Coordinates of C-alpha atoms in Angstrom, one line a residue:
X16 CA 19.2 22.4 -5.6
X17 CA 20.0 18.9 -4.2
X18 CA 17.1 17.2 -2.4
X19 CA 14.2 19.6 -4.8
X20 CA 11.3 17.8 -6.4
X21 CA 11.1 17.9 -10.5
X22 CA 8.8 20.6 -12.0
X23 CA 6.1 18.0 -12.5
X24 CA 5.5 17.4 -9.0
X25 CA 5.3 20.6 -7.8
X26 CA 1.5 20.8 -7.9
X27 CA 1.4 18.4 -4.5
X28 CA 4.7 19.3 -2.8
X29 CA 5.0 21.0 0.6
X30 CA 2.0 19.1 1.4
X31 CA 1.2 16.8 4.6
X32 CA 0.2 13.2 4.9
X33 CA -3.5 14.2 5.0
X34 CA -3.2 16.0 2.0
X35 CA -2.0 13.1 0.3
X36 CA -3.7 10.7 2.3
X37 CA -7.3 12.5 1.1
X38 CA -5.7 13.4 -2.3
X39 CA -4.6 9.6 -2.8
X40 CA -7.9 8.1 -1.6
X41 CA -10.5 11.0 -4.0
X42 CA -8.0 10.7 -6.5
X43 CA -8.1 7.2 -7.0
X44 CA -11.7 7.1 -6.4
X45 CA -12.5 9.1 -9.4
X46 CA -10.1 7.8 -11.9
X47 CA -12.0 4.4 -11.5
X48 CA -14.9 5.2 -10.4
X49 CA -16.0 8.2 -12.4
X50 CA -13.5 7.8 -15.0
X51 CA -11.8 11.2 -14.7
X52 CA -8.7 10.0 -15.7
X53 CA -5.6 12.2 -15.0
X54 CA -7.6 15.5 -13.6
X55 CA -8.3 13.2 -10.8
X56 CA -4.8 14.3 -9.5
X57 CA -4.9 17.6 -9.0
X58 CA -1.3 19.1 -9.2
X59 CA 0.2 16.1 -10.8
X60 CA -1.8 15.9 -14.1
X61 CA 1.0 16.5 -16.2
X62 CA 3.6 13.9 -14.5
X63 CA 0.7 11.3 -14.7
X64 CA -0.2 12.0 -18.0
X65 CA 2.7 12.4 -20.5
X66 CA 2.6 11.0 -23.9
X67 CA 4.4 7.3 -24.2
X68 CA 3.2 6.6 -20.7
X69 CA 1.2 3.4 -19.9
X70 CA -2.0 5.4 -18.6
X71 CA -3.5 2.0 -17.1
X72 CA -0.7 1.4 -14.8
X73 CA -1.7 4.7 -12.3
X74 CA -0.1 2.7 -9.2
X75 CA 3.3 3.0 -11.2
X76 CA 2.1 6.8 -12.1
X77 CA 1.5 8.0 -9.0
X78 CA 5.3 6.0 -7.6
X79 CA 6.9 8.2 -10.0
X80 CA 4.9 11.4 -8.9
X81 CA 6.3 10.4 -5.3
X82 CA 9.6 9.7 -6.5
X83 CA 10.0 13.3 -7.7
X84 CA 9.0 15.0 -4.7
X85 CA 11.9 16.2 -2.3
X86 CA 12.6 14.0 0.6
X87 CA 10.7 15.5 3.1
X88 CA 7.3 15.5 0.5
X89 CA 8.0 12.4 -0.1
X90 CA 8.1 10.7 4.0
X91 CA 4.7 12.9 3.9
X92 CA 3.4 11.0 1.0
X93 CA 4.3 7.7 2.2
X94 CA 2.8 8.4 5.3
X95 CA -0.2 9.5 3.4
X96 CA -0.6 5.8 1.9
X97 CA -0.4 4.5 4.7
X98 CA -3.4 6.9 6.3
X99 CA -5.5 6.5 3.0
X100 CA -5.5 2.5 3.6
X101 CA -6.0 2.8 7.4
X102 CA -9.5 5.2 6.3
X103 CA -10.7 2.9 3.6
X104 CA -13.6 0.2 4.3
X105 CA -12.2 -3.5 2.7
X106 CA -15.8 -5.0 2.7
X107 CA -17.3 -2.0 0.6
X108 CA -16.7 -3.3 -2.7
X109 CA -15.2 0.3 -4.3
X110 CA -13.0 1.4 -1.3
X111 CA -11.7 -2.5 -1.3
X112 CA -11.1 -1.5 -4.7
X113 CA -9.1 1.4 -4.0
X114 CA -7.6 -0.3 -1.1
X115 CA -6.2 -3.1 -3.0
X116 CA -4.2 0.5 -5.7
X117 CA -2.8 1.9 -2.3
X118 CA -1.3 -1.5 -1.0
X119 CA 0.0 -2.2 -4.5
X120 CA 1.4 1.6 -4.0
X121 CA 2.4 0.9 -0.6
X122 CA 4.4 -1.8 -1.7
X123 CA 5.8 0.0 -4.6
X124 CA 7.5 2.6 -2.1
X125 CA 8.1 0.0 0.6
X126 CA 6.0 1.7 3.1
X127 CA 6.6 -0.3 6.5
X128 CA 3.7 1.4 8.2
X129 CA 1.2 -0.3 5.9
X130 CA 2.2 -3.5 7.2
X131 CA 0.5 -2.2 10.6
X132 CA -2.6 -1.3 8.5
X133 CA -2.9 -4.9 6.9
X134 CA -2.7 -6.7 9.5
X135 CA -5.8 -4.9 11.3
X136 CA -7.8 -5.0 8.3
X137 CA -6.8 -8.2 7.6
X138 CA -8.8 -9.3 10.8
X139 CA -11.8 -6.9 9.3
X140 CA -12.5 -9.1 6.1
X141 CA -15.9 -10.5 6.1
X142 CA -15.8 -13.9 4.2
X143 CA -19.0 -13.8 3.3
X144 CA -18.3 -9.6 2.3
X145 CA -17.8 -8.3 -1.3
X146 CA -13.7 -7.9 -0.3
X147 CA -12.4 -9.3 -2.8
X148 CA -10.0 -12.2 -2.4
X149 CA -7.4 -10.8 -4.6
X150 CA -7.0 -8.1 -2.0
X151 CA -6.1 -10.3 0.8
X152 CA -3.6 -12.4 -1.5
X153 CA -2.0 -9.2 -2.4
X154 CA -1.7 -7.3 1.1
X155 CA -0.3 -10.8 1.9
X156 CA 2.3 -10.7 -0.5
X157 CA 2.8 -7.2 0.5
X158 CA 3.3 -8.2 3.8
X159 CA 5.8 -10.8 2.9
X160 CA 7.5 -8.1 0.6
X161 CA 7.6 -5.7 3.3
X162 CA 8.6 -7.9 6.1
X163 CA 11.7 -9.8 4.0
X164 CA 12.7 -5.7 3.8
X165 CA 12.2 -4.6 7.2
X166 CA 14.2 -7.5 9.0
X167 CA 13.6 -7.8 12.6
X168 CA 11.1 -4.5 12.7
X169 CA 8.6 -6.8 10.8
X170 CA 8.2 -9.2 13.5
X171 CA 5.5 -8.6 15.0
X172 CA 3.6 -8.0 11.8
X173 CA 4.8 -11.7 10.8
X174 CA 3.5 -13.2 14.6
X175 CA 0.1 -11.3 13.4
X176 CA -0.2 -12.8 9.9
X177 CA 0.3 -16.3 10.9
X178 CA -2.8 -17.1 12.8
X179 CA -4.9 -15.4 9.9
X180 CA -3.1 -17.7 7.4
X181 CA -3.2 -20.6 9.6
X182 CA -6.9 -21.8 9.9
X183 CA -7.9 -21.8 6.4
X184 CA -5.2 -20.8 4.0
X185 CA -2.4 -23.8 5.1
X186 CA -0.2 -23.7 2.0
X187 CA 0.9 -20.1 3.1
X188 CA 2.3 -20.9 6.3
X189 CA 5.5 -22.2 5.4
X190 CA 5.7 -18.7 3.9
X191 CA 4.9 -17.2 6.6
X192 CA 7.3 -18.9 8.7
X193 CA 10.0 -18.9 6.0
X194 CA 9.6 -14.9 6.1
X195 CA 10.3 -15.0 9.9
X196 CA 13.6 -16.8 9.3
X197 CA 14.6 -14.0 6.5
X198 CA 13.5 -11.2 9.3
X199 CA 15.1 -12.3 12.2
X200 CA 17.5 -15.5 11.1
X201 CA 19.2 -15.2 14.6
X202 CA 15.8 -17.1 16.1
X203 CA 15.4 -19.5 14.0
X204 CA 14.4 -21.9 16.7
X205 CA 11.8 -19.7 18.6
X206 CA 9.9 -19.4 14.7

């Protein structure tokens, strides 16, 4: 059947985004934290762990778990990673941890909606907080990544990002601003 999800992903299909956004967020949480490896996935042991895989690369895992699912699983698993990031809290040290896997997977399956989700947590992160600086460098490049896809949808994201980049972090404006003019090239003198 055209449009069917492989055998090894159908342990999680016919599922909805809080299904995956809760089986995402646990799963991740106990393959790091509690070291559970593939049984962390319940459903999709078997896709992420198949001999001559690179076991330590679980973001690039669980993309091809969500590549295999039909095409209506899969807009519910997207969705899902975009409702896992919006739950997690980026100044507790493990969920930033997690956060940082679900942006990397976000990014991996060009999610736009998680450029929504960045950008309010972005305003969340508490300098003096255990969040991790790595996570706001990557949900930056995310953002970029994202944006440079989305074209003029990514706008307003963009507009968001700037004034967070702006005050402290001045060598990623011109990013910023160079990301605008890929999006929406047309308005090159209002960026």
């Amino acid at each position: 059947m055209i449009g069917a999800q492989r055998p090894e992903a159908n342990g999680i299909a016919g599922r909805d985004m809080t299904f995956y956004s809760q089986w995402l967020r646990v799963g991740l949480f106990e393959h790091f934290h509690e070291a559970k490896g593939a049984k962390s996935f319940p459903g999709a042991e078997d896709a992420i762990d198949r001999p001559g895989r690179d076991s330590g690369d679980i973001v690039g895992e669980l993309g091809r778990v969500a590549d295999q699912l039909a095409v209506r699983d899969k807009e519910s698993f997207r969705a899902g990673v975009a409702e896992a990031l919006r739950q997690l809290d980026i100044n507790d040290v493990k969920e930033c941890e997690i956060a940082f896997l679900v942006t990397r997977l976000g990014a991996r399956l060009r999610v736009a909606r998680v450029l929504d989700v960045l950008t309010d947590k972005a305003y969340r992160i508490r300098a003096d907080g255990p969040a991790p600086r790595r996570l706001f460098e990557r949900a930056f490049d995310t953002m970029l990544d994202l944006a440079r896809a989305g074209g003029r949808d990514a706008m307003p994201c963009l507009h968001q990002v700037l004034p967070l980049v702006a005050h402290d972090r001045r060598r990623r404006v011109d990013v910023v601003l160079r990301a605008m003019c890929e999006a929406d090239p047309d308005r090159l003198d209002k960026h």
